[in-house]
Amino acid sequence: MKNNELILILDFGGQYNQLIARRVRECNVYSEVVPFNISIEEIKEKNPKGIIFTGGPASVYGNDSPRCADGIFELGIPVLGICYGMQLMTYILGGNVAKANKREYGTTDVSIDNTSLLFKGFENDNRFLMSHTDYVETVPDGFKNIASTLSCPNAAMENVDKKLYGIQFHPEVNNSINGTQVIRNFLFEICNCKGDWQIASFVDESIKSLKEKIGDKKALCALSGGVDSSVAAVLLHKAIGKNLTCIFVDHGLLRKNEGDEVEEVFRNQFDINLIRVNAKNRFLEKLAGVTDPEKKRKIIGEEFIRVFEEEAKKIGTVDFLVQGTIYPDVIESGLGKSSVIKSHHNVGGLPDYIDFKEIVEPLRDLFKDEVRKTGLELGIPENLVYRQPFPGPGLAIRVIGDITDEKLDILKEADSIFREEIANAGLHRNINQYFAVLTNLKSVGVMGDERTYDYTIALRAVETTDFMTGFWSKIPYEVLEKVSSRIVNEVNHVNRVVYDITSKPPATIEWE
Ligand code: XMP
């Protein structure tokens, strides 16, 4: 992304850092999140149009509170400090940061001075999210107060000559009305950005640089049919054509017809060098009788690597291994890990086993929505680009208990009906993940005059932005009724359908 104007986001540990980067990119300006202690030399080398300091949980008076490199405010590059970022700017430049008696949290009325470029075009009163204990009591010399709330005298400040700005509130979150406009003003009024970062130019640049990098060497890609690996594969294919080989391991745990759909797109539409390995029997043999979810994940992960490895061996040494790593993976891997509730959330872990020289990660600078836009730009069909997330272990963790071929068939049919009716009702873009689960509960029913003793299908649908938390979706009763009646009528061995009305937490999205 060498030729684009750049905003550097210094990460002081706040929970909304990714959001800040996204908001900047939504304004068509490329942004990168970097560690708070990035050196002055590195900053100069990156030559950003502006710098944003994120918030963070520390206090400037803490013993090992995070500090930026000395001299950052003298570079002549505009800086916007958010929350802790504003406090740090104040502290370093000689103002006073004080501790409030109580934390100010929530969307708050903020009076602003709309003669400041930061608030250009704003009405006088606004509502922004405040979330802080420390606050700026006195602004540093050369700074002017440009906003306040009832409990925070300096909710924003500026030093126009040095192009330094601080805001105590969080403009990046949705509850800050017009928050993005503050970021936009910083980018366009203060940093003089042009806003020419676009997916189309990303695609062109990437293809060009991949061509240069790989030349006529060989690359290998594990294709899962998920959005990231699909987009990475097509991008590589556009750059190096038949020198890319994709291996698609079909473990037989995909949804109804999905394996064939993947093959259709990659082989027929794009004419990609595709090897499809139908390995269902291998996986089912390994999974026979296994009921523990973590054990299922482990078996599938290991078997996946084994199958991939066997196929890759047939090809011999390749120069490059393609991975669909995306920007949130890159940012998150730099931060502390939270406790493992379920393992194997990212199916990575291939490189150790494959004979290759270098990894290539063409999407490592993109957020998920940008990956989707890239996919559309490359001509990948919408239904693939907007696919809901699907776990690596597939239906194995949606058949509760032990897995058999028969159970998989029941689940595939029920799940396909659910998805079809959600699409018919026009809800498929609003619900972020929805699927059927085959519980291992059998219950008594009556069909015609006959007693039945058959399986219970559970329907799961959640609305979420980050998949870390989420609410169960309030699907209209009529839609649920139609799904339920179709499933019991059309799918053999199911006589009961239930709807999961638990949010996450305390439940997780998947049942296993
Ligand atoms: P949970 O069930 O933990 O799921 O609330 C959160 C998101 O992660 C997906 N998920 C997985 N993805 N391998 C994956 O690649 C897994 O083992 C796995 N388990 C859960 C889940 O579908 C949801 O989107």
XYZ file of C-alpha atoms and ligand atoms in Angstrom:
536
model
C 0.000 0.000 0.000
C 3.016 2.179 -0.664
C 1.371 4.755 -2.868
C -1.571 5.600 -0.663
C -1.885 8.375 1.819
C -1.674 6.824 5.259
C -3.036 7.481 8.731
C -1.091 5.782 11.520
C -3.071 4.636 14.526
C -0.960 4.204 17.635
C -2.434 1.439 19.742
C -2.551 2.273 23.445
C -4.637 -0.789 24.253
C -8.166 0.568 23.892
C -10.984 -1.781 23.014
C -12.125 0.233 19.985
C -8.814 0.421 18.116
C -9.937 -1.660 15.179
C -13.021 0.485 14.894
C -10.931 3.627 14.585
C -8.962 2.041 11.747
C -12.188 1.012 10.060
C -13.763 4.446 10.366
C -10.717 6.002 8.725
C -10.859 3.521 5.881
C -14.581 4.143 5.485
C -13.526 7.689 4.622
C -11.378 6.199 1.805
C -8.106 6.847 3.600
C -5.821 3.894 4.249
C -4.973 3.342 7.924
C -2.635 1.073 9.837
C -2.673 0.148 13.519
C 0.874 0.130 14.963
C 2.269 -0.352 18.496
C 2.215 2.802 20.675
C 6.022 2.848 20.942
C 6.758 2.898 17.203
C 10.025 4.792 16.705
C 10.336 8.237 15.162
C 12.452 6.751 12.350
C 9.745 4.229 11.485
C 7.097 6.938 11.528
C 9.179 9.083 9.189
C 9.682 6.144 6.882
C 5.966 5.487 6.715
C 5.382 9.164 6.036
C 1.784 9.374 7.328
C -0.562 12.270 6.610
C -1.739 12.115 10.223
C -1.461 10.163 13.459
C -4.236 9.058 15.810
C -3.557 8.001 19.400
C -6.182 5.509 20.585
C -7.678 5.322 24.041
C -6.513 2.753 26.538
C -7.103 1.511 30.090
C -3.950 3.052 31.628
C -3.519 6.287 33.571
C -0.656 8.611 32.581
C 0.446 8.477 36.222
C 0.758 4.667 36.197
C 4.268 3.252 36.598
C 4.428 1.522 33.291
C 1.766 3.383 31.401
C 2.348 3.277 27.633
C 4.250 6.264 26.165
C 4.832 7.316 22.590
C 8.320 8.057 21.223
C 9.829 11.428 22.210
C 9.588 14.081 19.557
C 6.406 12.816 17.963
C 4.668 16.184 18.454
C 7.520 18.019 16.766
C 7.324 16.153 13.466
C 4.834 18.622 12.005
C 2.415 15.719 11.385
C -1.145 16.339 12.680
C -2.013 14.250 15.750
C -5.459 13.436 17.150
C -5.392 11.988 20.667
C -8.500 10.096 21.723
C -9.283 9.600 25.448
C -6.012 8.253 26.959
C -4.345 9.614 23.829
C -5.530 13.121 24.714
C -4.410 12.713 28.315
C -0.972 11.528 27.234
C -0.603 14.481 24.860
C -1.563 16.808 27.713
C 0.813 15.186 30.172
C 3.794 15.222 27.808
C 3.214 18.797 26.671
C 2.927 20.191 30.199
C -0.812 20.398 30.882
C -2.454 18.800 33.885
C -4.293 15.481 34.007
C -6.458 14.884 37.070
C -8.306 11.912 38.495
C -12.085 12.309 38.791
C -13.894 10.934 41.828
C -16.016 8.786 39.659
C -15.843 7.351 36.192
C -17.869 9.160 33.526
C -19.457 6.565 31.300
C -22.197 6.784 28.696
C -23.461 8.921 25.887
C -23.155 12.473 27.126
C -24.157 15.957 25.957
C -21.040 17.753 24.777
C -20.955 21.493 24.055
C -18.531 22.200 21.279
C -16.887 25.182 19.666
C -17.801 24.749 16.035
C -15.307 27.330 14.863
C -12.693 24.592 15.326
C -11.870 22.682 12.143
C -12.393 19.474 14.090
C -16.061 20.362 14.539
C -16.630 22.083 11.222
C -20.270 21.835 10.158
C -21.506 20.761 13.620
C -24.344 22.212 15.665
C -23.261 23.490 19.073
C -24.564 20.583 21.108
C -23.771 16.965 20.430
C -23.881 13.593 22.088
C -20.758 11.463 22.259
C -19.683 8.401 24.220
C -17.530 9.278 27.235
C -15.689 6.503 29.060
C -12.957 7.720 31.393
C -11.833 8.388 34.958
C -8.826 10.680 34.405
C -9.483 13.940 32.590
C -7.602 16.980 31.339
C -7.821 19.636 34.059
C -5.616 22.220 32.344
C -4.698 22.166 28.684
C -0.985 22.600 27.790
C 0.388 26.008 26.767
C -0.572 26.898 23.221
C -3.767 24.821 23.395
C -7.343 26.050 23.469
C -10.378 24.337 24.939
C -12.929 23.467 22.254
C -15.497 21.286 24.076
C -16.866 20.485 27.513
C -19.450 18.398 29.332
C -21.055 18.997 32.736
C -18.412 16.896 34.459
C -15.472 17.282 32.095
C -14.185 20.831 31.591
C -11.873 19.956 28.693
C -13.639 17.421 26.521
C -11.612 18.542 23.501
C -8.617 20.789 22.824
C -6.581 22.086 19.915
C -3.297 23.685 19.042
C -3.999 24.905 15.534
C -0.422 25.984 14.760
C 1.043 22.606 15.626
C -2.003 20.717 14.294
C -2.427 18.856 17.589
C -5.930 17.862 18.695
C -7.336 15.950 21.644
C -10.799 14.569 22.348
C -11.900 12.903 25.538
C -14.878 11.155 23.907
C -14.930 8.227 21.481
C -15.911 9.314 17.975
C -15.449 5.806 16.530
C -18.424 4.084 18.172
C -21.930 4.139 16.779
C -23.427 5.697 19.909
C -21.455 8.871 19.210
C -23.819 10.722 16.905
C -21.792 12.221 14.018
C -18.640 10.653 15.486
C -17.386 9.739 12.041
C -17.715 13.384 11.034
C -15.109 14.284 13.678
C -12.748 11.735 12.150
C -13.614 12.966 8.664
C -12.827 16.555 9.666
C -9.500 15.476 11.108
C -8.638 13.648 7.878
C -9.815 16.185 5.351
C -9.725 19.579 7.104
C -6.612 19.058 9.220
C -4.479 16.368 7.538
C -5.548 17.482 4.039
C -6.150 13.928 2.884
C -7.653 13.385 -0.559
C -9.492 10.156 0.224
C -8.426 8.100 -2.761
C -8.083 4.680 -1.100
C -10.369 2.351 -3.000
C -10.839 -1.360 -3.294
C -10.495 -1.248 -7.086
C -7.053 0.301 -6.771
C -6.142 -2.182 -4.050
C -7.044 -5.028 -6.401
C -4.992 -3.607 -9.295
C -1.997 -2.855 -7.085
C -2.115 -6.279 -5.432
C -2.263 -8.162 -8.699
C 0.666 -6.142 -9.999
C 2.809 -6.641 -6.905
C 1.954 -10.365 -6.631
C 3.003 -10.762 -10.261
C 6.312 -9.082 -9.523
C 6.891 -11.062 -6.358
C 5.953 -14.516 -7.621
C 6.848 -14.211 -11.295
C 6.615 -17.656 -12.862
C 7.168 -19.561 -9.636
C 4.548 -21.878 -8.138
C 2.039 -21.213 -5.367
C -0.291 -23.478 -3.412
C -3.522 -22.513 -1.670
C -5.810 -24.441 0.664
C -9.319 -23.550 -0.377
C -12.104 -24.026 2.140
C -14.895 -22.289 0.245
C -14.945 -19.607 2.955
C -14.747 -15.946 1.967
C -11.120 -15.273 2.899
C -9.457 -18.228 1.226
C -11.701 -17.808 -1.839
C -10.792 -14.156 -2.310
C -7.095 -14.860 -1.701
C -7.185 -17.662 -4.278
C -8.883 -15.604 -6.995
C -6.522 -12.676 -6.411
C -3.532 -14.993 -6.798
C -5.082 -16.615 -9.829
C -5.481 -13.230 -11.524
C -1.806 -12.579 -10.837
C -0.172 -15.906 -11.723
C -2.842 -17.992 -13.510
C -2.044 -21.688 -13.779
C 1.009 -21.406 -11.555
C -1.440 -21.399 -8.664
C -2.829 -24.734 -7.518
C -5.730 -24.833 -5.076
C -6.423 -27.857 -2.955
C -9.976 -28.139 -1.708
C -10.295 -30.761 0.993
C -13.963 -31.745 1.129
C -14.323 -33.358 4.523
C -17.964 -34.209 3.898
C -19.012 -31.913 6.723
C -20.029 -28.998 4.527
C -23.602 -27.864 4.094
C -25.907 -29.288 1.432
C -24.407 -28.955 -2.098
C -21.637 -26.693 -0.848
C -18.750 -28.806 -2.108
C -20.183 -28.783 -5.634
C -20.834 -25.053 -5.494
C -17.224 -24.353 -4.566
C -16.042 -26.560 -7.407
C -18.392 -24.893 -9.882
C -17.124 -21.401 -9.060
C -13.419 -22.146 -9.010
C -13.118 -24.724 -11.745
C -15.767 -23.561 -14.196
C -16.120 -19.838 -13.604
C -12.465 -18.981 -12.951
C -10.704 -21.946 -14.559
C -8.451 -22.264 -11.525
C -6.135 -25.257 -11.226
C -8.255 -27.053 -8.624
C -7.751 -30.351 -6.865
C -10.832 -31.492 -4.994
C -10.231 -34.263 -2.517
C -13.368 -36.101 -1.483
C -12.274 -37.288 1.913
C -15.597 -37.738 3.691
C -15.079 -41.418 4.448
C -11.668 -40.802 5.987
C -13.068 -38.137 8.264
C -16.133 -40.143 9.274
C -14.009 -43.157 10.109
C -11.811 -41.071 12.382
C -14.845 -39.446 13.973
C -16.808 -42.654 14.566
C -18.086 -42.804 18.133
C -16.441 -39.516 19.164
C -18.771 -37.268 21.182
C -16.494 -34.724 22.822
C -16.562 -31.423 20.860
C -12.923 -30.560 21.461
C -11.863 -34.037 20.399
C -13.898 -33.663 17.200
C -12.133 -30.375 16.455
C -8.743 -31.911 17.075
C -9.380 -34.934 14.870
C -10.700 -32.797 12.030
C -7.838 -30.303 12.276
C -5.236 -33.074 12.191
C -6.877 -35.075 9.449
C -7.268 -31.917 7.378
C -3.535 -31.311 7.560
C -2.790 -34.933 6.699
C -4.988 -34.927 3.594
C -3.620 -31.573 2.485
C -0.087 -32.766 3.048
C -0.597 -35.928 0.998
C -1.929 -33.928 -1.936
C 0.768 -31.284 -1.650
C 3.435 -34.003 -1.739
C 2.140 -35.110 -5.109
C 2.798 -31.612 -6.402
C 6.288 -31.411 -4.896
C 8.060 -28.333 -3.630
C 6.237 -25.072 -4.158
C 7.680 -21.631 -3.730
C 4.749 -19.954 -2.026
C 1.965 -21.033 0.293
C -1.080 -18.750 0.147
C -2.890 -17.939 3.387
C -6.150 -16.021 3.790
C -5.014 -14.110 6.894
C -6.954 -10.851 7.282
C -6.225 -7.646 9.219
C -8.161 -8.430 12.422
C -6.108 -11.670 12.718
C -2.939 -9.608 12.407
C -4.015 -7.057 15.015
C -5.402 -9.641 17.402
C -2.358 -11.881 17.283
C -0.356 -8.937 18.606
C -2.539 -8.629 21.710
C -2.969 -10.820 24.781
C -5.077 -13.911 24.234
C -8.307 -14.341 26.131
C -9.098 -17.734 27.631
C -9.857 -20.572 25.249
C -13.559 -21.412 25.311
C -13.361 -23.396 22.095
C -10.159 -24.274 20.335
C -9.307 -24.077 16.649
C -11.281 -20.968 15.809
C -8.896 -20.142 13.035
C -7.954 -22.961 10.803
C -4.341 -21.984 10.303
C -1.580 -24.279 11.293
C -0.619 -25.651 7.889
C 2.850 -24.302 7.227
C 4.915 -26.701 9.352
C 3.903 -29.648 7.266
C 4.221 -28.369 3.748
C 7.323 -27.986 1.677
C 7.330 -24.355 0.630
C 9.683 -21.407 0.724
C 7.559 -18.436 1.682
C 4.068 -17.547 2.848
C 2.053 -15.040 0.899
C -0.890 -13.338 2.605
C -2.543 -11.043 0.061
C -5.384 -9.962 2.395
C -3.409 -9.197 5.528
C -4.171 -5.464 5.285
C -7.933 -5.802 4.821
C -10.913 -5.852 7.148
C -13.662 -8.386 6.494
C -15.958 -5.945 4.702
C -13.040 -4.928 2.508
C -12.307 -8.581 1.734
C -15.935 -8.898 0.611
C -15.664 -5.807 -1.585
C -12.472 -7.234 -3.068
C -14.321 -10.476 -3.791
C -17.102 -8.641 -5.621
C -14.540 -6.586 -7.530
C -12.901 -9.844 -8.644
C -16.238 -11.210 -9.876
C -16.816 -13.828 -7.179
C -20.584 -14.505 -6.922
C -22.476 -12.608 -4.215
C -23.746 -15.722 -2.478
C -20.167 -16.793 -1.837
C -18.905 -13.331 -0.922
C -21.694 -12.798 1.606
C -21.580 -16.308 3.003
C -22.200 -16.415 6.716
C -19.261 -17.616 8.797
C -18.939 -21.378 8.784
C -16.701 -23.167 11.264
C -13.722 -25.193 10.039
C -15.028 -28.413 11.656
C -18.302 -27.809 9.817
C -21.397 -29.841 10.606
C -19.383 -32.082 12.931
C -19.984 -29.571 15.711
C -23.652 -29.189 14.754
C -24.436 -32.874 15.117
C -24.448 -33.173 18.866
C -22.798 -36.347 20.086
C -21.505 -38.978 17.703
C -21.593 -38.377 13.973
C -23.006 -40.733 11.365
C -23.715 -40.383 7.686
C -27.446 -40.616 8.337
C -27.365 -37.853 10.946
C -25.360 -35.626 8.605
C -27.958 -36.102 5.866
C -30.805 -35.208 8.226
C -28.990 -32.079 9.359
C -28.076 -30.996 5.815
C -31.719 -31.185 4.710
C -33.079 -29.361 7.757
C -30.391 -26.682 7.550
C -31.009 -26.135 3.862
C -34.743 -25.580 4.475
C -33.979 -23.094 7.252
C -31.583 -21.138 5.042
C -33.996 -21.159 2.141
C -36.850 -19.751 4.231
C -34.632 -17.102 5.816
C -33.685 -15.981 2.311
C -37.331 -16.102 1.160
C -38.261 -13.844 4.066
C -35.453 -11.440 3.040
C -33.727 -11.822 6.415
C -30.424 -13.277 5.205
C -28.494 -9.988 5.336
C -29.821 -9.021 8.793
C -29.081 -12.224 10.662
C -25.347 -12.742 10.925
C -25.335 -16.469 11.506
C -28.167 -18.971 11.302
C -28.167 -22.726 11.064
C -29.802 -25.925 12.225
C -28.395 -28.242 14.876
C -29.194 -31.931 15.165
C -29.623 -32.506 18.879
C -29.107 -36.035 20.138
C -32.526 -35.914 21.725
C -35.274 -38.173 20.476
C -38.840 -37.577 21.532
C -42.332 -38.915 20.933
C -44.543 -37.451 18.259
C -47.575 -38.378 16.216
C -47.771 -38.375 12.459
C -51.038 -39.405 10.834
C -52.229 -42.024 13.289
C -48.761 -43.313 14.010
C -46.603 -42.803 17.050
C -43.128 -41.579 16.076
C -39.913 -41.526 18.073
C -37.504 -39.274 16.223
C -34.913 -36.514 16.392
C -35.280 -32.917 17.533
C -33.802 -30.189 15.355
C -32.785 -26.935 17.024
C -32.680 -23.694 15.033
C -30.059 -21.113 15.945
C -29.921 -17.525 14.653
C -27.847 -14.685 16.061
C -27.336 -11.008 15.429
C -23.844 -9.805 16.172
C -21.109 -7.641 14.768
C -18.066 -9.334 16.252
C -19.269 -12.887 17.011
C -17.808 -12.451 20.508
C -21.201 -11.445 21.874
C -24.587 -11.599 20.211
C -28.341 -11.628 20.608
C -30.715 -14.333 19.472
C -32.595 -13.100 16.477
C -36.288 -12.250 16.820
C -37.313 -14.070 13.653
C -41.039 -13.488 12.960
C -43.261 -16.347 14.184
C -44.675 -16.923 10.701
C -41.203 -17.616 9.343
C -40.385 -19.980 12.202
C -43.724 -21.709 11.708
C -43.040 -22.282 8.022
C -39.524 -23.602 8.718
C -40.782 -25.940 11.425
C -43.602 -27.326 9.351
C -41.405 -27.826 6.290
C -38.699 -29.594 8.299
C -41.023 -32.106 9.958
C -42.841 -32.724 6.693
C -39.864 -32.920 4.372
C -37.062 -34.398 6.471
C -37.328 -38.008 7.526
C -36.635 -38.869 11.176
C -37.383 -35.406 12.546
C -40.603 -34.912 14.507
C -39.822 -31.808 16.561
C -38.235 -28.394 15.964
C -37.178 -25.985 18.728
C -35.809 -22.444 18.557
C -32.783 -21.444 20.640
C -33.553 -18.214 22.517
C -30.251 -17.779 24.359
C -27.890 -14.918 23.711
C -24.095 -15.040 23.870
C -23.005 -14.927 26.610
C -24.044 -17.062 28.441
C -24.486 -19.478 25.522
C -22.052 -19.663 22.616
C -23.197 -19.413 19.014
C -22.448 -23.013 18.093
C -23.855 -25.726 20.323
C -20.537 -27.513 20.603
P -18.924 -19.619 19.379
O -19.644 -20.922 19.208
O -17.605 -19.754 20.090
O -18.587 -19.152 17.892
O -19.801 -18.569 19.980
C -18.117 -17.889 17.526
C -17.853 -17.936 16.039
O -16.798 -18.850 15.753
C -17.237 -19.896 14.916
N -16.613 -21.141 15.389
C -15.577 -21.745 14.784
N -14.875 -21.418 13.657
N -13.534 -23.349 13.965
C -13.866 -22.244 13.242
O -13.238 -21.992 12.204
C -14.183 -23.731 15.100
O -13.864 -24.727 15.715
C -15.255 -22.880 15.522
N -16.116 -22.927 16.583
C -16.935 -21.847 16.483
C -18.739 -19.913 15.044
O -19.373 -20.478 13.895
C -19.041 -18.446 15.227
O -19.048 -17.759 13.992
